[in-house]
Amino acid sequence: MENKEPNKHSILNFYGVAGIGKTALRYKLIEELKDADEDAKLASIDFKTWKNPNIEDSIYWLRKEFKDISKNKIEFPVFDIGYAALWKKKRPQIELNEESFPLWKELGPVAEIIGSIFDVSSAGLLPKIAKYIDRADKAVSDRSTKRSSAVLREYLDMEAHEMEDYLPALFAEDIKNYWEDYNYKIVLFFDSYERQWDRNYNEATMFIEDEWIRLLIKKLPEAIFVTCGQEKIRWEEQDSFWGDILEQHKLGDLPDDEIEKIIRNRNVKNEPVINAIKIGSKGVPLAANVAVDDYFRIRREENRESAPDEFGTTPDSIYIKFIEHRNSGEIKTLRLLSIANIWNRDIYEKLLAQFPTGYSIEFPPDLVHYSCVEMIAGKSDESERQFTIHELLRKCVYENLEKNKPDYLTDIHKFLFEYYIYLLKEIDIKNITDEQKNGLAEGFYHGKYVIESEKFSGLLNGLFYKFHAGAQWKVISDIYSEAIGFFINKFGKENYHVALALNNLALSLGSQGRYKKAEPLYKDAIAIYKKALREDHPYCAAALNNLALLYLSQDRYEEAEPLFIESLEIKKKAQLEEHPDYAKTLNNLAALYDSQDRYRESEPLYIKSLEIQKKALGDDHPDYASTLNNLALLYGSQGRHEEAEPLYIKSLEINRKTLGDNHPEFAITLGNLAMLYKERGKYNNAENGLKNALEIFENKLGPEHPHVATTLKHLSILYDKMGREEESAECLARAQAIRQKLGETE
């Protein structure tokens, strides 16, 4: 209000999902505006209180709001005459009198003249109207009277439907006259904006029902207009005039602490119930308040304290609030897309073809503009756009379908599961696409509802190894974090499918450098394998190897060595000495010996591992490349630089071919070769290699991974050798900061 420029249009639109707090915001704004300026003139209309809001009734309501102001009331002579004329023209058979017409007393003698409007020409009526205007509002100037008379002259010659459409201009004329004399701030609020359409909001009607509001705004730049509704206003699509003057703010979900304040302010003290309501509300204040109402109803009517699980489902009233102004086709489509969880053009078109809703299959649908629909990707590229439905609406829909249409719900899950699994048939681990990453997450989400559990575990495990090889560790750790609970629920805690999930989660966490989180998961997996299968089962051997490798990554050699040896013994007993897994553990044990300077024990293990891998996998496999890298590292530690360099180069060639040159395994060898160049005095080559390795690690693993810290430390050593002390100190400081954050010490 303070920054409002005279004669410059000002419109604010606050929009968001049902129950997010738009009406509460309106009340708060009105309260603060009154406190800031006691002379400000405020009027508001909430369309949810009107069954069939129309122009005539809406403007009359706003007039009443302004007339109820106690100090310096606004007079409406122009509007009152126009309103009376329209009233009579629409009801020619009804006599205009004190009993039939609400403004009879205020209009006085002019009302009688208007009563015979069809027998008196507008030319004969206008002089008397001008006198009425002047008498009704003594403050208006002669110029205003003449202008108002001209407006009415044009108005009174219109047909009834034209008069109704133009009624806002008469209302604006009176406000303008008032403002020109008093210069008070004038603010008009329109709440529940979407209710003007009454389930008839579509491309055809979008700009029709609120056309009168746009006319009012255009005719009244002196005022501030505030709208509150569920949808973003799209006037600019029809008229560029609105582009610079319409300011829009989407009200997002409240954070958990704000929802908790709402609950506590209502005097709920049961902590488990507070937490359950907070989680179930999904950031929507209305949902929290409805749940609190239920909490007190139970205490009042049933004389007992509620259990937290009583607030796990969402009341039907919340679902109805989300959809009450939607038509049937929109409701069915939103319901369908809510089950889809995440959707793009392809999913939208395929879903609507498979499950017709009566809504347009054309993309993008109009509903992408709705506040309950959020674009989560692809803002600059339509082909990559992804959308999701508000979490609370998805929850409401799911609960509704689960209760009323379970077969329909299952059919949608099955259709989407098959859709995503098809996307995952051909995976290039060098280039796993965003679509495939999303496909894995969504395939898991839908598959857990429709696929037999053991088959689902095996399918997920097969996909795990492809994504793990492609260094998509964050993607798979997110999925397995949820999968563990799912498998425990299906199989019980001591089933090998649970152990498999624990092992895979630990493997992905360890690869991300999250060692403390990975360690207990490996231990749990080993314990379950030993109990559910047997102590010498190959699955147990694999988990032992993985835990030992985790210890090796942390220089915990004494703990790692016996686990590697135990893993090898189990594999020998199972006659797996020619298996790639046996070779992998040999490679890991050799790396342990190398780290302890036990070179004579290390080298033959590397050579044996290479022999098995070449025979079982071929000499162009990433495992073979990893062992080559480690053997080269051993040779480098012994000063055998000429033997080491070709092994590094061969390893890089294999990894470039199989994993790509932006994979962490490629970067590991690149960094090791760089340190070999450092030892040989090839500082420029060393610097380039370490910088490239650092860039790969930061891009793929994040800026706080142990590999980033190690590479920074190596750069520090190199720069110190080169006499670049400032850069050396900077790299060392960064490395130490990462180590400290990871809970390690230099």
XYZ file of C-alpha atoms in Angstrom:
746
model
C 0.000 0.000 0.000
C 2.787 2.395 0.838
C 4.337 1.955 -2.605
C 1.071 2.251 -4.549
C 1.479 4.760 -7.368
C -1.578 6.845 -8.328
C -3.289 5.708 -11.520
C -1.073 2.634 -11.791
C -2.879 -0.695 -11.684
C -1.950 -3.038 -8.858
C -3.133 -6.650 -8.556
C -1.841 -9.315 -6.161
C -2.859 -12.957 -6.530
C -2.151 -15.481 -3.777
C -2.847 -19.040 -4.886
C -2.306 -22.567 -3.636
C -3.963 -25.888 -2.936
C -7.137 -26.199 -0.899
C -6.601 -25.647 2.811
C -3.156 -24.078 2.461
C -4.235 -20.912 4.294
C -5.354 -18.393 1.651
C -8.416 -17.210 3.574
C -6.392 -16.925 6.775
C -3.915 -14.816 4.816
C -6.749 -12.557 3.618
C -7.921 -11.990 7.189
C -4.355 -11.268 8.278
C -3.791 -8.799 5.448
C -7.032 -6.965 6.242
C -6.065 -6.786 9.912
C -2.601 -5.426 9.155
C -3.922 -2.940 6.591
C -6.380 -1.553 9.122
C -3.599 -1.208 11.687
C -1.315 0.493 9.173
C -3.887 2.988 7.878
C -7.139 3.534 9.738
C -8.504 5.627 6.864
C -8.017 2.855 4.286
C -11.248 1.629 2.701
C -11.391 -2.162 2.466
C -14.011 -4.450 0.947
C -13.946 -8.186 0.345
C -16.048 -10.886 -1.234
C -15.645 -14.628 -0.679
C -17.180 -16.516 -3.583
C -17.516 -19.729 -1.614
C -20.444 -18.114 0.230
C -22.293 -17.636 -3.074
C -24.055 -20.561 -4.703
C -24.131 -18.976 -8.167
C -22.095 -15.760 -8.056
C -23.058 -13.230 -10.741
C -21.956 -9.710 -11.614
C -25.032 -7.955 -10.334
C -24.994 -9.591 -6.892
C -21.206 -9.452 -6.519
C -20.957 -5.722 -7.198
C -23.936 -5.047 -4.928
C -22.131 -6.951 -2.141
C -18.970 -4.864 -2.578
C -21.099 -1.709 -2.463
C -22.608 -2.921 0.810
C -19.129 -3.619 2.234
C -17.998 -0.080 1.496
C -21.244 1.473 2.735
C -20.835 -0.323 6.064
C -17.645 1.621 6.748
C -18.444 3.961 9.625
C -16.138 6.867 8.804
C -16.211 8.838 5.530
C -18.512 6.416 3.761
C -18.293 6.021 0.037
C -21.463 7.073 -1.784
C -22.525 5.245 -4.941
C -24.930 7.495 -6.860
C -23.787 6.386 -10.305
C -23.842 2.704 -9.453
C -27.169 2.967 -7.626
C -28.857 4.511 -10.660
C -27.304 1.961 -12.976
C -28.215 -0.869 -10.646
C -31.809 0.333 -10.434
C -32.032 0.741 -14.211
C -30.654 -2.780 -14.754
C -32.970 -4.197 -12.096
C -36.014 -2.663 -13.805
C -34.910 -3.583 -17.293
C -34.482 -7.233 -16.294
C -37.837 -7.220 -14.444
C -40.171 -5.001 -16.483
C -43.257 -6.711 -15.088
C -42.345 -5.886 -11.462
C -43.030 -2.430 -10.089
C -39.996 -0.659 -8.681
C -40.990 0.335 -5.158
C -39.897 0.284 -1.554
C -40.905 -3.321 -1.040
C -39.326 -4.772 -4.190
C -36.116 -2.781 -4.514
C -33.437 -2.620 -1.737
C -32.071 0.837 -2.679
C -35.429 2.587 -2.932
C -34.920 4.906 0.031
C -31.399 5.891 -0.973
C -32.409 6.779 -4.531
C -35.417 8.803 -3.467
C -37.330 10.545 -6.313
C -34.909 9.230 -8.930
C -36.171 5.719 -8.176
C -39.644 6.715 -9.342
C -38.205 8.110 -12.562
C -36.221 4.918 -13.148
C -39.376 2.956 -12.442
C -40.746 4.357 -15.659
C -37.444 4.140 -17.513
C -38.974 2.525 -20.555
C -41.351 5.485 -20.963
C -38.737 8.209 -20.457
C -35.805 8.815 -22.789
C -32.309 8.852 -21.343
C -31.968 12.445 -22.561
C -34.855 13.507 -20.371
C -33.624 11.459 -17.451
C -30.031 12.671 -17.342
C -30.526 16.229 -16.023
C -32.445 14.843 -13.062
C -29.784 12.160 -12.553
C -27.042 14.786 -12.586
C -28.810 16.658 -9.806
C -29.145 13.398 -7.870
C -25.451 12.657 -8.210
C -24.547 16.127 -7.033
C -26.957 15.884 -4.098
C -25.920 12.320 -3.175
C -22.245 13.143 -2.903
C -21.579 16.805 -2.158
C -17.845 16.241 -2.513
C -17.813 15.450 -6.206
C -16.704 18.192 -8.549
C -18.613 19.528 -11.517
C -16.115 17.756 -13.717
C -16.900 14.457 -12.005
C -20.646 15.076 -12.340
C -20.318 15.684 -16.061
C -18.117 12.615 -16.495
C -20.515 10.456 -14.511
C -23.478 11.740 -16.480
C -21.683 10.830 -19.698
C -21.023 7.332 -18.393
C -24.678 6.916 -17.498
C -25.861 8.317 -20.819
C -23.980 5.545 -22.597
C -25.125 2.966 -20.059
C -28.856 3.696 -20.124
C -29.031 3.129 -23.860
C -27.661 -0.418 -23.551
C -29.503 -3.722 -23.635
C -29.930 -5.560 -20.335
C -27.041 -8.002 -20.867
C -24.768 -5.138 -21.913
C -25.788 -3.134 -18.861
C -24.871 -6.004 -16.539
C -21.479 -6.422 -18.173
C -20.828 -2.684 -17.776
C -22.043 -2.413 -14.195
C -18.470 -2.688 -12.796
C -17.563 0.490 -14.688
C -20.321 2.398 -12.839
C -19.071 1.031 -9.531
C -15.550 2.119 -10.489
C -16.826 5.585 -11.377
C -18.144 6.172 -7.869
C -14.921 4.873 -6.280
C -12.893 7.116 -8.581
C -14.967 10.167 -7.638
C -14.454 9.395 -3.969
C -10.712 8.840 -4.331
C -10.219 12.096 -6.256
C -11.597 14.014 -3.302
C -10.275 12.095 -0.268
C -7.275 10.212 -1.710
C -7.725 7.384 0.802
C -6.232 3.957 0.151
C -8.776 1.583 -1.416
C -8.296 -2.204 -1.385
C -10.667 -4.878 -2.727
C -10.275 -8.568 -1.851
C -11.669 -11.507 -3.835
C -11.423 -14.876 -2.055
C -12.209 -18.439 -3.227
C -11.675 -17.041 -6.692
C -12.137 -20.367 -8.483
C -15.693 -20.729 -7.176
C -16.931 -18.326 -9.855
C -16.723 -21.174 -12.356
C -18.674 -23.733 -10.307
C -17.030 -26.840 -11.870
C -17.060 -25.292 -15.321
C -13.452 -24.094 -15.515
C -11.901 -24.945 -18.865
C -10.197 -23.358 -21.856
C -13.530 -22.103 -23.205
C -14.770 -20.492 -19.960
C -11.449 -19.474 -18.433
C -11.719 -15.789 -19.331
C -15.510 -15.406 -19.236
C -16.709 -15.675 -15.633
C -14.258 -13.133 -14.216
C -14.340 -10.709 -17.136
C -16.237 -8.222 -14.946
C -13.354 -8.179 -12.455
C -10.865 -7.367 -15.197
C -13.117 -4.498 -16.338
C -13.365 -3.208 -12.770
C -9.574 -3.302 -12.389
C -8.981 -1.536 -15.694
C -11.481 1.195 -14.822
C -10.081 1.666 -11.328
C -6.279 2.013 -11.298
C -6.590 4.005 -8.066
C -7.347 0.833 -6.062
C -5.343 -2.215 -5.017
C -6.896 -5.597 -5.853
C -6.055 -8.803 -3.988
C -7.278 -12.202 -5.174
C -6.981 -15.510 -3.325
C -7.727 -18.815 -5.023
C -6.535 -22.278 -5.858
C -5.160 -21.415 -9.286
C -2.693 -19.074 -10.873
C -4.434 -16.321 -12.855
C -3.709 -16.595 -16.574
C -5.049 -13.290 -17.914
C -1.783 -12.542 -19.704
C -2.480 -15.407 -22.122
C -5.437 -13.412 -23.431
C -4.141 -9.860 -23.018
C -0.509 -8.797 -22.582
C -1.771 -5.752 -20.645
C -1.713 -7.866 -17.477
C 1.879 -9.032 -17.817
C 3.560 -6.227 -15.868
C 0.846 -5.419 -13.346
C -0.300 -8.827 -12.108
C 1.917 -10.036 -9.260
C 1.391 -13.682 -8.283
C 2.561 -15.641 -5.254
C 2.103 -19.385 -4.807
C 1.567 -20.426 -1.205
C 3.660 -23.534 -0.599
C 3.269 -26.220 2.025
C 4.103 -25.136 5.540
C 7.262 -26.644 7.069
C 6.787 -29.217 9.805
C 7.615 -26.788 12.609
C 4.845 -24.401 11.486
C 2.319 -27.240 11.280
C 3.396 -28.295 14.760
C 2.762 -24.760 16.031
C -0.787 -24.908 14.654
C -1.398 -28.185 16.486
C 0.132 -27.050 19.770
C -1.703 -23.714 19.653
C -4.917 -25.737 19.684
C -3.757 -27.180 23.032
C -2.941 -30.715 21.879
C -0.337 -32.126 24.289
C -0.162 -35.787 23.286
C 3.295 -35.949 21.639
C 2.747 -39.123 19.528
C -0.543 -37.673 18.256
C 1.106 -34.330 17.471
C 3.743 -36.133 15.417
C 1.164 -38.292 13.615
C -0.967 -35.276 12.686
C 2.105 -33.345 11.573
C 3.220 -36.152 9.258
C -0.253 -36.800 7.894
C -0.990 -33.132 7.147
C 1.681 -32.921 4.423
C 2.178 -29.225 5.104
C -1.498 -28.251 4.683
C -2.948 -26.291 7.650
C -6.548 -27.335 6.952
C -5.599 -31.017 7.212
C -3.910 -30.362 10.551
C -6.918 -28.488 11.888
C -9.390 -31.161 10.751
C -7.267 -33.822 12.464
C -7.154 -31.754 15.655
C -10.948 -31.412 15.479
C -11.165 -35.219 15.325
C -8.781 -35.534 18.254
C -10.991 -33.365 20.476
C -14.180 -34.995 19.177
C -12.872 -38.401 20.289
C -11.988 -37.020 23.731
C -15.388 -35.352 24.035
C -17.670 -38.067 22.650
C -15.755 -41.241 23.507
C -14.007 -40.045 26.664
C -10.634 -41.481 25.662
C -7.236 -40.454 24.343
C -6.597 -41.006 20.617
C -3.963 -43.395 19.303
C -1.480 -42.010 16.732
C -2.527 -44.548 14.082
C -6.034 -43.062 14.103
C -4.587 -40.143 12.145
C -2.934 -42.233 9.441
C -5.708 -41.664 6.902
C -7.026 -38.368 5.585
C -10.665 -37.391 6.248
C -12.980 -37.393 3.229
C -13.634 -33.700 3.814
C -10.061 -32.892 2.760
C -10.405 -34.882 -0.459
C -13.702 -33.125 -1.207
C -12.057 -29.753 -0.574
C -9.433 -30.510 -3.220
C -11.939 -31.495 -5.908
C -15.160 -29.643 -5.087
C -14.829 -27.076 -7.904
C -13.633 -29.623 -10.512
C -15.755 -31.274 -13.161
C -16.019 -35.044 -13.589
C -13.333 -35.354 -16.269
C -10.854 -33.313 -14.258
C -11.492 -35.322 -11.094
C -10.987 -38.658 -12.873
C -7.814 -37.416 -14.559
C -6.312 -35.971 -11.378
C -7.119 -39.258 -9.655
C -5.381 -41.238 -12.399
C -2.317 -38.996 -12.396
C -2.130 -39.116 -8.593
C -1.483 -42.851 -8.805
C 1.127 -42.246 -11.501
C 3.085 -40.319 -8.861
C 5.347 -38.685 -11.492
C 4.270 -38.191 -15.090
C 5.373 -36.661 -18.356
C 3.862 -36.372 -21.813
C 4.364 -40.027 -22.730
C 2.890 -41.335 -19.467
C -0.025 -38.890 -19.646
C -0.992 -39.912 -23.165
C -0.575 -43.627 -22.529
C -2.517 -43.525 -19.260
C -5.460 -41.648 -20.743
C -5.505 -43.992 -23.723
C -5.569 -47.031 -21.407
C -7.894 -45.533 -18.780
C -10.163 -42.955 -20.529
C -11.523 -40.235 -18.253
C -13.434 -38.073 -20.708
C -10.687 -35.446 -20.439
C -8.595 -34.237 -23.375
C -5.602 -36.421 -24.232
C -3.874 -33.411 -25.788
C -0.660 -32.424 -24.024
C 0.019 -30.309 -22.091
C -3.429 -30.512 -20.500
C -4.939 -27.398 -18.979
C -4.650 -28.970 -15.539
C -0.850 -28.537 -15.520
C -1.634 -24.947 -14.513
C -3.548 -26.043 -11.406
C -1.983 -25.350 -8.024
C -2.268 -29.031 -7.051
C -0.005 -29.904 -10.008
C 3.684 -29.123 -9.730
C 6.282 -29.162 -12.499
C 9.364 -30.881 -11.082
C 11.614 -31.047 -14.157
C 12.001 -29.747 -17.700
C 10.949 -26.124 -17.309
C 12.990 -25.091 -20.337
C 12.271 -28.147 -22.490
C 8.684 -29.282 -23.008
C 9.760 -32.789 -24.056
C 11.459 -33.326 -20.668
C 8.762 -31.830 -18.460
C 7.730 -33.912 -15.474
C 4.828 -33.243 -13.154
C 3.475 -34.516 -9.875
C 0.253 -34.026 -7.945
C 0.320 -32.459 -4.477
C 1.317 -35.079 -1.922
C -1.804 -34.695 0.213
C -4.122 -35.072 -2.787
C -2.181 -38.174 -3.878
C -2.612 -39.572 -0.375
C -6.343 -38.781 -0.418
C -6.811 -40.378 -3.833
C -4.881 -43.497 -2.893
C -6.887 -44.038 0.271
C -10.133 -43.408 -1.596
C -9.341 -45.897 -4.372
C -7.934 -48.472 -1.971
C -11.249 -48.413 -0.135
C -13.661 -48.056 -3.059
C -11.909 -49.254 -6.245
C -9.017 -51.580 -5.323
C -9.041 -53.433 -8.658
C -8.810 -50.170 -10.599
C -5.905 -49.122 -8.382
C -4.081 -52.406 -9.013
C -4.622 -52.132 -12.775
C -2.995 -48.688 -12.814
C -0.006 -49.881 -10.751
C 0.480 -52.885 -13.030
C 0.280 -50.777 -16.180
C 2.852 -48.303 -14.863
C 5.173 -51.016 -13.538
C 5.281 -52.644 -16.973
C 5.862 -49.232 -18.558
C 8.922 -48.529 -16.389
C 10.376 -52.020 -16.634
C 10.315 -51.662 -20.409
C 12.422 -48.486 -20.061
C 15.006 -50.480 -18.066
C 15.464 -53.328 -20.542
C 18.435 -51.770 -22.308
C 20.821 -50.039 -19.893
C 24.165 -48.631 -21.031
C 26.142 -48.316 -17.797
C 28.303 -45.644 -19.427
C 25.254 -43.457 -19.916
C 22.373 -44.225 -17.581
C 19.762 -41.634 -18.476
C 17.657 -39.511 -16.127
C 14.635 -41.313 -17.560
C 16.109 -44.666 -16.464
C 17.007 -43.345 -13.000
C 13.446 -42.176 -12.598
C 12.253 -45.456 -14.115
C 14.033 -47.480 -11.429
C 12.490 -45.433 -8.614
C 9.006 -45.449 -10.128
C 9.247 -49.103 -11.141
C 9.991 -49.970 -7.523
C 7.123 -47.760 -6.305
C 4.529 -49.442 -8.525
C 6.045 -52.930 -8.539
C 5.813 -53.424 -4.792
C 2.018 -53.334 -5.102
C 1.611 -55.844 -7.933
C 4.600 -58.226 -8.216
C 5.152 -61.376 -6.145
C 7.679 -60.465 -3.464
C 10.488 -62.977 -4.158
C 10.370 -62.279 -7.872
C 10.400 -58.561 -7.109
C 13.489 -58.940 -4.897
C 15.341 -60.783 -7.653
C 14.349 -58.226 -10.283
C 15.481 -55.352 -8.083
C 18.776 -57.096 -7.297
C 19.506 -57.568 -11.004
C 18.889 -53.896 -11.692
C 20.986 -52.954 -8.652
C 24.177 -54.326 -10.145
C 23.695 -52.439 -13.406
C 23.118 -49.147 -11.611
C 25.950 -49.874 -9.175
C 28.346 -50.490 -12.047
C 27.162 -47.196 -13.548
C 28.056 -45.369 -10.286
C 24.425 -44.458 -9.598
C 24.912 -45.096 -5.916
C 22.675 -42.311 -4.600
C 19.784 -43.555 -6.759
C 20.011 -47.121 -5.503
C 20.637 -46.201 -1.868
C 17.443 -44.138 -1.864
C 15.465 -47.086 -3.237
C 16.976 -49.716 -0.943
C 16.442 -47.485 2.093
C 12.732 -47.981 1.458
C 13.024 -51.540 0.133
C 14.383 -52.884 3.423
C 11.207 -51.962 5.288
C 9.108 -53.404 2.468
C 10.961 -56.758 2.519
C 10.887 -56.962 6.327
C 7.134 -56.468 6.170
C 6.801 -59.185 3.524
C 9.331 -61.790 4.722
C 10.149 -61.009 8.351
C 13.451 -59.681 9.710
C 15.516 -62.868 9.316
C 14.942 -63.660 5.659
C 17.793 -63.701 3.150
C 15.911 -61.249 0.887
C 16.191 -58.746 3.718
C 19.912 -59.527 4.063
C 20.343 -59.039 0.325
C 18.688 -55.632 0.549
C 20.841 -54.679 3.555
C 24.014 -55.723 1.722
C 23.073 -53.750 -1.401
C 22.219 -50.640 0.596
C 25.510 -50.898 2.490
C 27.424 -51.343 -0.772
C 25.884 -48.197 -2.269
C 26.438 -46.187 0.925
C 30.043 -47.326 1.191
C 30.654 -46.287 -2.413
C 29.418 -42.822 -1.447
C 31.905 -42.691 1.426
C 29.187 -43.073 4.049
C 31.139 -45.705 5.943
C 29.546 -45.300 9.371
C 26.073 -45.923 7.953
C 27.224 -48.875 5.837
C 29.061 -50.862 8.531
C 26.102 -51.917 10.738
C 24.090 -52.848 7.649
C 26.792 -55.271 6.507
C 26.955 -56.774 9.995
C 23.174 -57.250 10.061
C 23.235 -58.814 6.593
C 25.976 -61.279 7.611
C 24.082 -62.264 10.765
C 20.888 -62.893 8.788
C 22.701 -64.877 6.068
C 24.290 -67.117 8.700
C 20.929 -67.767 10.333
C 18.631 -67.920 7.287
C 21.036 -69.809 4.990
C 24.264 -71.061 6.561
C 27.597 -69.674 7.679
C 29.432 -70.977 4.615
C 26.939 -69.769 2.009
C 28.407 -67.755 -0.924
C 26.029 -64.862 -0.116
C 27.626 -64.691 3.318
C 31.095 -64.759 1.737
C 30.149 -61.820 -0.510
C 28.953 -59.750 2.465
C 32.133 -60.596 4.419
C 34.228 -59.398 1.475
C 32.233 -56.179 1.271
C 32.584 -55.434 4.981
C 36.325 -56.152 4.816
C 36.627 -53.787 1.844
C 34.842 -51.109 3.868
C 37.413 -51.572 6.641
C 40.239 -51.405 4.100
C 38.864 -48.072 2.825
C 39.254 -46.770 6.386
C 42.755 -48.259 6.900
C 41.352 -50.722 9.464
C 43.687 -53.470 8.275
C 43.573 -55.780 11.289
C 39.796 -55.987 11.096
C 39.726 -56.405 7.315
C 42.270 -59.225 6.845
C 40.464 -62.072 8.694
C 37.205 -61.235 6.891
C 38.881 -61.418 3.464
C 40.442 -64.765 4.413
C 37.133 -66.117 5.734
C 35.401 -65.041 2.533
C 38.028 -66.829 0.418
C 37.720 -70.011 2.480
C 33.938 -70.116 2.052
C 34.340 -69.683 -1.714
C 36.974 -72.419 -1.844
C 34.670 -74.760 0.028
C 31.922 -73.950 -2.449
C 34.381 -74.734 -5.299
C 34.323 -71.162 -6.581
C 38.069 -70.701 -6.996
C 37.663 -69.943 -10.698
C 34.734 -67.584 -10.126
C 35.083 -63.791 -10.645
C 33.922 -63.205 -7.061
C 36.860 -65.240 -5.785
C 39.195 -63.180 -7.971
C 37.671 -59.957 -6.629
C 38.395 -60.980 -3.030
C 41.951 -61.991 -3.988
C 42.369 -58.521 -5.493
C 41.056 -56.896 -2.314
C 43.299 -58.949 -0.021
C 46.263 -58.104 -2.239
C 45.392 -54.402 -1.893
C 45.384 -54.850 1.876
C 48.856 -56.397 1.800
C 50.059 -53.629 -0.518
C 48.808 -50.984 1.940
C 50.857 -52.719 4.657
C 53.969 -52.852 2.410
C 53.683 -56.655 2.258
C 54.594 -56.590 -1.397
C 55.779 -60.205 -1.710
C 52.397 -61.461 -0.480
C 50.463 -58.969 -2.532
C 51.865 -59.422 -6.026
C 51.050 -63.143 -6.548
C 47.477 -62.530 -5.416
C 47.071 -59.784 -8.018
C 48.502 -62.026 -10.738
C 46.246 -64.922 -9.713
C 43.240 -62.592 -9.705
C 44.092 -61.364 -13.215
C 44.352 -64.950 -14.487
C 40.895 -65.862 -13.158
C 39.309 -62.627 -14.415
C 40.808 -62.951 -17.878
C 39.524 -66.501 -18.156
C 36.066 -65.846 -16.688
C 35.367 -62.301 -17.854
C 37.877 -61.470 -20.558
C 40.630 -58.869 -20.508
C 38.276 -55.964 -21.274
C 36.134 -56.133 -18.131
C 36.043 -53.406 -15.425
C 37.070 -55.941 -12.749
C 40.158 -56.807 -14.800
C 40.902 -53.082 -15.158
C 40.588 -52.615 -11.377
C 43.128 -55.349 -10.692
C 45.495 -53.899 -13.308
C 45.232 -50.543 -11.546
C 46.042 -52.125 -8.185
C 48.987 -54.087 -9.547
C 50.320 -50.900 -11.127
C 49.935 -49.167 -7.755
C 52.006 -51.953 -6.184
C 54.722 -51.560 -8.795
C 54.714 -47.813 -8.250
C 55.141 -48.295 -4.499
C 58.223 -50.415 -5.240
C 59.676 -47.862 -7.636
C 58.981 -50.099 -10.661
C 57.621 -47.147 -12.642
C 58.261 -48.540 -16.118
C 56.224 -51.652 -15.303
C 53.442 -49.647 -13.650
C 52.759 -47.063 -16.372
C 51.534 -49.440 -19.138
C 49.237 -51.183 -16.635
C 47.643 -47.856 -15.704
C 47.210 -46.967 -19.354
C 45.660 -50.367 -20.125
C 43.307 -49.976 -17.162
C 42.242 -46.536 -18.394
C 41.550 -47.901 -21.875
C 39.315 -50.661 -20.505
C 37.404 -48.323 -18.211
C 36.968 -45.727 -20.936
C 35.489 -48.421 -23.162
C 33.282 -50.132 -20.589
C 32.403 -47.455 -18.008
C 33.144 -44.189 -19.758
C 35.721 -41.507 -19.025
C 33.595 -39.764 -16.401
C 33.261 -42.780 -14.107
C 34.851 -42.790 -10.625
C 36.818 -45.969 -11.447
C 38.361 -44.164 -14.416
C 39.179 -41.226 -12.139
C 40.846 -43.491 -9.553
C 43.298 -44.834 -12.133
C 43.751 -41.357 -13.615
C 44.767 -40.045 -10.186
C 47.125 -42.967 -9.568
C 48.822 -42.460 -12.936
C 49.146 -38.764 -12.120
C 50.982 -39.578 -8.899
C 53.289 -41.871 -10.865
C 54.038 -38.908 -13.163
C 54.754 -36.844 -10.058
C 57.324 -39.404 -8.904
C 58.954 -39.283 -12.340
C 59.095 -35.474 -12.320
C 56.395 -34.998 -14.966
C 54.610 -32.339 -12.952
C 52.438 -30.872 -15.708
C 51.132 -34.313 -16.656
C 50.529 -35.031 -12.983
C 48.630 -31.787 -12.430
C 46.373 -32.335 -15.441
C 45.598 -35.888 -14.352
C 44.780 -34.930 -10.768
C 42.608 -31.995 -11.825
C 40.659 -34.193 -14.227
C 40.229 -36.852 -11.558
C 39.066 -34.229 -9.048
C 36.472 -32.890 -11.478
C 35.066 -36.391 -12.063
C 34.894 -37.163 -8.345
C 33.180 -33.876 -7.512
C 30.660 -34.241 -10.327
C 29.855 -37.883 -9.663
C 30.336 -38.253 -5.903
C 29.865 -34.745 -4.562
C 32.359 -32.307 -3.022
C 32.693 -34.130 0.319
C 33.557 -37.678 -0.736
C 36.751 -39.322 0.601
C 38.074 -39.647 -2.973
C 37.809 -35.849 -3.297
C 39.794 -35.421 -0.072
C 42.463 -37.894 -1.224
C 42.854 -36.177 -4.598
C 43.104 -32.750 -2.967
C 45.824 -34.098 -0.663
C 47.730 -35.451 -3.670
C 47.407 -32.068 -5.395
C 48.742 -30.420 -2.251
C 51.789 -32.704 -2.308
C 52.324 -31.992 -6.010
C 52.027 -28.223 -5.634
C 54.469 -28.330 -2.731
C 56.940 -30.143 -4.980
C 56.392 -27.469 -7.636
C 56.961 -24.634 -5.164
C 53.355 -23.436 -5.379
C 52.961 -23.118 -1.626
C 49.729 -21.094 -1.548
C 47.881 -23.579 -3.771
C 49.336 -26.457 -1.787
C 48.049 -25.020 1.480
C 44.622 -24.342 -0.008
C 44.223 -27.939 -1.275
C 45.431 -29.373 2.027
C 42.975 -27.229 3.994
C 40.084 -28.387 1.820
C 41.140 -32.032 2.203
C 41.390 -31.738 5.990
C 37.967 -30.042 6.197
C 36.386 -32.946 4.293
C 38.104 -35.543 6.468
C 36.996 -33.786 9.639
C 33.434 -33.624 8.396
C 33.537 -37.329 7.645
C 34.696 -37.963 11.212
C 38.223 -38.875 10.195
C 41.587 -37.374 11.183
C 44.599 -36.675 9.106
